[in-house]
C-alpha atoms as one frame of an Amber mdcrd trajectory, in Angstrom:
protein
  62.190 -35.551 -15.930  64.073 -33.567 -13.422  63.538 -30.059 -12.140  63.047
 -27.901  -9.103  59.773 -27.314  -7.211  58.071 -23.971  -7.740  56.963 -21.713
  -4.874  53.841 -22.830  -2.940  50.666 -20.910  -3.806  49.403 -18.690  -0.986
  46.196 -19.975   0.632  43.093 -17.898  -0.097  42.584 -15.184   2.502  38.940
 -16.031   3.212  37.065 -14.681   6.191  33.609 -15.596   7.498  31.201 -13.325
   9.357  28.034 -14.162  11.288  25.288 -11.538  11.527  23.475 -12.469  14.746
  21.382 -10.214  17.023  22.729  -9.902  20.548  19.280 -10.547  21.983  15.955
 -11.877  20.740  12.585 -12.529  22.308  10.985 -15.954  22.314   7.253 -16.094
  22.958   4.592 -14.641  25.258   4.449 -16.563  28.592   0.652 -16.741  28.365
   1.039 -18.872  25.215   2.809 -21.696  27.094   2.648 -25.024  25.265   0.602
 -23.375  22.491   3.573 -21.273  21.438   5.275 -21.880  18.113   8.521 -20.017
  17.511  11.042 -19.958  14.670  14.572 -18.828  15.383  15.527 -15.497  13.765
  16.951 -15.537  10.245  20.699 -15.333  10.724  23.258 -14.410   8.073  26.554
 -16.091   7.220  28.785 -14.379   4.658  32.242 -15.072   3.155  34.696 -12.281
   2.389  37.799 -12.300   0.186  37.077 -15.468  -1.750  35.132 -18.715  -1.782
  34.500 -20.390   1.571  34.566 -24.190   1.210  32.422 -26.657   3.155  30.879
 -24.168   5.553  29.275 -25.626   8.678  27.679 -23.759  11.571  27.170 -25.419
  14.948  24.261 -24.011  16.980  24.231 -24.949  20.671  20.789 -24.070  22.070
  20.811 -26.388  25.111  20.193 -23.501  27.501  16.716 -23.173  25.968  15.634
 -26.729  26.829  13.782 -25.524  29.943  11.528 -23.219  27.928  10.700 -25.414
  24.947  11.245 -28.415  22.723  13.624 -27.690  19.860  13.764 -29.250  16.392
  16.124 -28.523  13.466  15.388 -25.646  11.097  16.154 -25.019   7.427  19.514
 -26.439   6.248  20.130 -27.894   9.729  20.200 -31.323  11.404  20.745 -32.550
  14.951  19.008 -33.342  18.219  19.243 -32.613  21.928  19.190 -28.861  21.070
  22.541 -28.978  19.218  22.252 -28.428  15.474  24.650 -28.400  12.547  23.781
 -26.253   9.557  25.609 -27.117   6.351  25.693 -25.147   3.143  26.641 -25.977
  -0.439  29.355 -28.628   0.035  31.401 -27.143  -2.790  31.333 -23.503  -1.786
  29.444 -20.667  -0.219  29.908 -17.888  -2.735  27.491 -15.325  -1.338  25.774
 -14.377   1.880  23.050 -16.801   2.960  20.289 -16.632   5.557  19.340 -19.563
   7.750  17.000 -20.220  10.667  18.629 -22.964  12.764  15.725 -24.303  14.850
  12.022 -24.343  15.649  10.744 -24.242  19.211   7.509 -25.383  20.825   6.787
 -23.703  24.148   6.434 -25.078  27.662   3.750 -24.293  30.214   4.769 -22.513
  33.411   7.435 -20.237  31.968   7.828 -16.644  33.142   9.096 -13.479  31.440
  12.893 -13.482  31.408  13.285 -17.265  31.325  15.574 -18.442  28.556  19.261
 -18.748  27.847  22.134 -18.002  25.489  22.522 -19.700  22.121  26.155 -20.266
  21.093  27.081 -20.347  17.386  30.358 -21.408  15.739  30.974 -21.072  11.993
  33.858 -22.919  10.362  35.104 -23.645   6.831  37.974 -25.608   5.285  39.794
 -22.432   4.323  38.742 -19.839   6.926  39.220 -19.262  10.624  36.407 -20.183
  13.022  33.927 -17.449  13.960  31.847 -17.450  17.150  28.762 -15.506  18.193
  26.263 -15.554  21.053  22.574 -14.671  21.081  20.564 -14.203  24.287  16.980
 -15.443  23.929  14.316 -14.907  26.596  10.596 -15.362  27.108   9.023 -12.030
  26.207   6.936  -9.951  28.581   3.198 -10.176  27.879   1.693  -8.173  25.049
   0.270  -4.818  26.079  -3.007  -3.799  24.460  -3.444  -0.323  22.926  -6.859
   1.277  23.012  -8.968   1.007  19.884  -9.654   3.941  17.584 -10.679   7.029
  19.555 -11.780  10.407  18.248 -10.173  13.459  19.803 -13.168  15.599  20.872
 -14.130  18.583  18.721 -12.732  20.014  15.518  -9.232  21.486  15.514  -9.104
  25.030  14.210  -6.220  26.046  11.968  -2.975  26.607  13.934  -4.590  25.434
  17.195  -2.940  22.653  19.279  -4.577  19.275  19.831  -4.128  17.092  22.927
  -3.150  13.456  22.295  -3.418  11.006  25.206  -2.716   7.375  24.277  -4.201
   4.609  26.442  -3.198   1.000  27.080  -3.971  -2.075  29.160  -2.061  -5.019
  30.625  -4.625  -7.768  30.207  -2.218 -10.590  31.057  -1.547 -12.359  34.326
   2.028 -11.014  34.494   3.370  -7.651  35.675   5.248  -5.398  33.250   8.161
  -3.281  34.467   9.432  -1.434  31.408   8.124  -0.788  27.902   8.200   1.735
  25.047   5.479   3.752  23.350   6.031   4.490  19.669   3.860   7.178  18.064
   3.523   8.009  14.382   1.149   9.814  12.027  -0.543   7.972   9.174   0.447
  10.701   6.722   2.774  13.698   6.909   0.298  16.227   8.183   0.768  16.361
  11.953   3.698  17.179  14.225   4.174  17.135  18.007   6.039  19.301  20.495
   9.335  17.709  21.522   9.254  18.331  25.251   9.243  15.164  27.433  12.566
  13.946  28.790  11.646  10.249  28.634  10.819  10.623  24.921  13.057  10.739
  21.869  12.072  12.484  18.649  13.050  12.444  14.933  14.763  15.223  13.052
  12.212  17.948  12.356  14.011  19.055   9.205  13.359  15.715   7.468  11.380
  16.060   4.241   7.898  15.059   5.386   6.505  15.637   1.912   8.051  12.443
   0.533   4.986  10.562  -0.670   6.971   7.323  -0.845   7.107   7.158   2.942
   4.466   5.161   4.802   3.988   7.835   7.452   5.730  10.176   9.883   7.432
   9.089  13.075   6.488  11.332  16.002   8.007  10.011  19.238   9.510   7.050
  21.086   8.835   7.208  24.845  10.160   4.823  27.513   8.209   4.098  30.723
   9.417   2.423  33.924   5.950   2.537  35.503   5.086  -0.950  36.888   1.897
  -2.211  35.264   0.199  -4.895  37.417  -1.874  -7.592  35.704  -5.361  -6.663
  34.512  -4.902  -2.884  34.696  -5.520   0.023  32.295  -3.586   3.276  31.901
  -3.570   6.608  30.066  -0.903   9.309  29.827  -1.399  12.039  32.430  -0.029
  14.815  30.267  -1.019  15.130  26.615   1.342  14.988  23.707   0.654  18.339
  22.015   0.083  17.943  18.272  -0.348  20.413  15.417  -2.469  19.525  12.374
  -1.730  21.123   9.004  -4.264  23.874   8.336  -5.448  22.387   5.019  -6.008
  18.870   6.388  -9.503  17.691   7.355  -8.222  14.828   9.499  -5.221  12.736
  10.514  -4.757   9.443  12.319  -2.116   9.302  15.066  -1.113   5.684  15.631
   0.753   4.216  18.584   2.307   0.886  19.425   3.528  -0.686  22.696   6.911
  -2.384  22.384   9.793  -3.941  24.290  12.374  -3.292  21.598  15.370  -0.999
  21.643  15.055   2.527  20.259  16.408   3.108  16.774  18.865   5.907  17.511
  19.005   7.021  13.896  15.224   7.375  13.689  14.867   9.065  17.109  18.099
  10.977  17.802  16.777  13.855  19.952  15.785  13.557  23.602  13.233  15.940
  25.060  14.389  18.311  27.774  11.114  19.033  29.580   9.153  17.154  32.262
   8.598  13.403  32.258   5.584  11.953  30.450   3.774   9.842  33.060   0.856
   7.417  33.280  -2.241   7.297  35.441  -4.423   4.316  36.164  -7.967   4.337
  34.766 -10.876   1.860  34.950 -10.381  -1.035  32.579 -13.840  -0.365  31.151
 -12.577   2.998  29.863 -10.224   1.291  27.420 -11.813   0.001  24.258  -9.640
  -2.902  23.129  -7.928  -2.524  19.776  -8.419  -5.157  17.098  -4.920  -4.453
  15.877  -1.442  -4.094  17.365  -1.824  -0.338  16.839  -3.994   2.097  18.751
  -5.152   5.264  17.065  -6.289   8.775  17.895  -8.385  10.378  15.149  -7.827
  14.126  14.861 -10.415  16.104  12.856  -9.817  19.624  11.564 -12.128  22.314
  10.237 -10.713  22.031   6.714 -12.644  19.980   4.174 -12.363  18.484   0.699
 -15.234  20.047  -1.228 -16.073  17.919  -4.269 -18.426  18.691  -7.162 -19.410
  16.204  -9.884 -18.234  16.688 -13.460 -20.501  15.691 -16.371 -19.017  16.380
 -19.807 -21.881  16.331 -22.328 -25.179  14.466 -22.387 -26.562  11.117 -23.492
 -27.000  12.175 -27.096 -27.930   9.876 -29.953 -30.621   7.674 -31.418 -32.517
   4.758 -29.950 -30.410   1.632 -30.300 -27.088   3.466 -30.199 -24.438   3.164
 -27.467 -22.799   6.521 -26.722 -20.146   7.759 -24.290 -20.131  10.483 -21.644
 -17.210  11.581 -19.433 -18.151  11.690 -15.745 -16.026  12.322 -12.654 -15.305
  14.837  -9.892 -13.646  18.213  -9.277 -11.802  19.360  -6.162 -13.444  22.749
  -5.625 -11.283  24.134  -2.831  -8.077  22.136  -3.180  -8.444  20.365   0.177
  -6.151  17.431   0.975  -7.002  13.951   2.188  -5.190  12.271   5.110  -4.642
   8.994   3.287  -5.952   6.821   0.469  -8.928   8.493  -1.212 -12.108   6.926
   0.279 -14.535   9.000  -1.809 -16.666   8.017  -4.800 -18.936   9.141  -7.613
 -22.364   7.508  -7.932 -23.969   7.485 -11.414 -27.663   6.792 -12.029 -28.441
   6.551 -15.778 -31.475   8.393 -17.229 -34.721   6.464 -17.620 -34.718   4.607
 -20.906 -30.934   4.117 -20.923 -28.538   1.489 -19.576 -24.886   1.857 -18.587
 -23.023  -0.987 -20.290 -19.542  -0.313 -18.932 -16.924   2.143 -17.751 -13.734
   1.079 -19.561 -10.360   2.708 -18.890  -6.677   2.122 -19.544  -3.586   1.809
 -17.360  -0.314   2.543 -19.150  -2.076   1.819 -22.431  -3.518  -1.518 -21.272
  -7.336  -1.860 -21.491  -9.178  -2.458 -18.212 -12.774  -3.586 -17.726 -14.586
  -1.169 -15.421 -13.700   1.921 -13.427 -17.021   1.598 -11.585 -18.876  -1.215
  -9.845 -22.221  -2.317 -11.175 -25.281  -1.489  -9.062 -25.921  -3.584  -5.998
 -29.222  -5.398  -5.677 -32.064  -2.899  -5.288 -29.967   0.040  -6.539 -29.566
   1.785  -9.901 -26.307   3.603  -9.070 -22.905   2.640 -10.422 -20.242   3.335
  -7.737 -16.927   4.750  -8.935 -14.104   4.912  -6.364 -11.990   8.062  -6.679
  -9.152   6.141  -5.043  -8.885   3.676  -7.924  -6.230   3.837 -10.629  -8.909
   4.778 -13.176  -9.080   8.320 -11.770  -6.155  10.713 -11.828  -5.138  12.109
  -8.465  -6.969  15.343  -7.679  -6.027  15.623  -4.011  -4.727  19.023  -2.960
  -5.035  20.861  -6.284  -7.727  23.538  -6.391 -10.046  23.099  -9.348  -8.427
  19.850 -10.479 -10.824  17.345 -12.033 -10.761  13.743 -13.161 -13.230  11.786
 -15.316 -13.744   8.342 -16.816 -15.599   7.104 -19.901 -19.163   5.913 -19.280
 -20.768   3.876 -22.074 -24.561   4.334 -22.225 -26.993   2.374 -24.419 -30.155
   4.254 -25.515 -33.067   1.829 -25.169 -36.029   4.194 -25.494 -36.880   7.866
 -25.942 -38.296   8.997 -22.608 -39.123  12.726 -22.807 -37.470  14.753 -20.064
 -35.423  11.812 -18.714 -32.542  12.837 -16.467 -29.904  10.806 -14.682 -27.597
  12.008 -11.896 -23.947  12.058 -10.955 -23.356  12.502  -7.220 -20.053  12.828
  -5.335 -19.878  11.244  -1.882 -16.950  12.653   0.144 -15.993  11.607   3.662
 -14.655  15.096   4.449 -17.020  17.078   2.199 -19.328  19.208   4.343 -20.588
  21.440   1.499 -23.461  19.431   0.069 -25.275  21.932  -2.164 -22.886  21.190
  -5.047 -22.674  17.393  -4.704 -25.153  16.419  -7.466 -25.351  17.192 -11.193
 -27.871  16.153 -13.855 -27.084  13.699 -16.643 -29.330  14.942 -19.470 -30.546
  13.104 -22.586 -30.854  14.296 -26.205 -32.594  11.560 -28.201 -33.069  12.978
 -31.744 -34.728  10.148 -33.645 -35.221   6.438 -33.975 -33.094   4.055 -35.988
 -35.541   1.184 -35.739 -39.222   1.068 -36.775 -41.928   0.867 -34.155 -43.447
  -2.594 -33.469 -46.908  -1.460 -34.795 -45.431  -0.214 -38.080 -43.463  -3.406
 -38.465 -46.623  -5.499 -38.029 -48.505  -3.339 -40.583 -45.685  -3.682 -43.110
 -45.615  -7.432 -42.712 -49.416  -7.690 -43.107 -49.286  -5.569 -46.289 -46.566
  -7.750 -47.711 -48.712 -10.832 -47.169 -51.679  -9.196 -48.971 -49.486  -8.221
 -51.928 -48.020 -11.689 -52.192 -51.429 -13.323 -51.889 -52.902 -11.007 -54.534
 -50.052 -11.783 -56.871 -50.688 -15.496 -56.527 -54.395 -15.055 -57.402 -53.615
 -12.943 -60.491 -51.042 -15.459 -61.657 -53.549 -18.297 -61.445 -56.147 -16.317
 -63.450 -53.577 -15.585 -66.183 -52.693 -19.279 -66.534 -56.366 -20.270 -66.799
 -56.909 -17.793 -69.646 -53.948 -19.116 -71.610 -55.087 -22.688 -71.216 -58.559
 -21.779 -72.428
């Protein structure tokens, strides 16, 4: 066969990208040889087609003075140089990888580290290079544990917030950031300090899908020597919503870079500064967050709801609806911590509190009594109860199944609401009455008498039968 060659097909226009942070912390210098560190998850992604036989070389030799390195996921190599290979046929989509693990060295100091050099290549794409600076992190700063702001905040009155912290390490700290947020969406702060940045105030703080409300990001250049404690000199002025009984202001001490989208506005007033305080004044936090608990004069006034009475006959199991009502429409600062406690009337037994979720049957809305108690505890924060927070007069109940064991004249049970922010206690308890209108089973004495009579009748019948047979034989 003869013929002419056709035009050559154009090579795929494939491009690779590497998503690598410019800088990353390693580990706390106080950890030393106890430190275990995994490299950040990096992202390699093809564009414009299928990238064939992708390989990424990771040169981390500048980190050899701060730790011993071993290969990570998808990677091989030694002497701190690793090669990370992906599907040998193709890399169709973006893929994460963590190129190495590191075990720390003793004697390192904050700032020690080096630059990691990465090169990505493929059979049909140009090489891509990226660098990532990695350093030993400054020591962790400790926020103070939970502290209550003194007094109750009246409606529309300001509250003073003064976070506290400590440098408990053996290393000095030169620069750090303070991030403040509210647990819910019920507190705001004045945007006034020039070393602080603040979020947009017009953001919709009513979005219940959000985890909380960002308040401020403040940067401090105050040198913090080892084993010292500090508190802000000036307060951050907060404002609690008038219908909120409380709010938790949380704060965190960081070395990261401010998120400019989250905190776009810089304050224009004086600088927020720190003053040194005795280390004994700072109660250490058990968490990475410190917190300032703000309490208002508002409350959530609950009253129990009992729909009906224990009405039936001995031996029956009946149902009563029991729950709670929000009398004044007060709001809660977070997840509902309150509960209803139910004590059944004498002569009755609660056998269960069934409920449904999206039509699916569930076992119990309430916990059975603890040892030494008769009260069933029903959490208002559970999915068995509809949300009644913030709606005046709103109520929620669950089904309580009660077995009538005996008729005890005048027996009364109770339903009591226990509310963390309920300071009106004269309406916390309601009676659970009984109405036992007869017995379905015979009393034990009557049963014994009936049985004895039956025996006499049977015995008498036997005697008469024997006499009749004798007469016939005679």
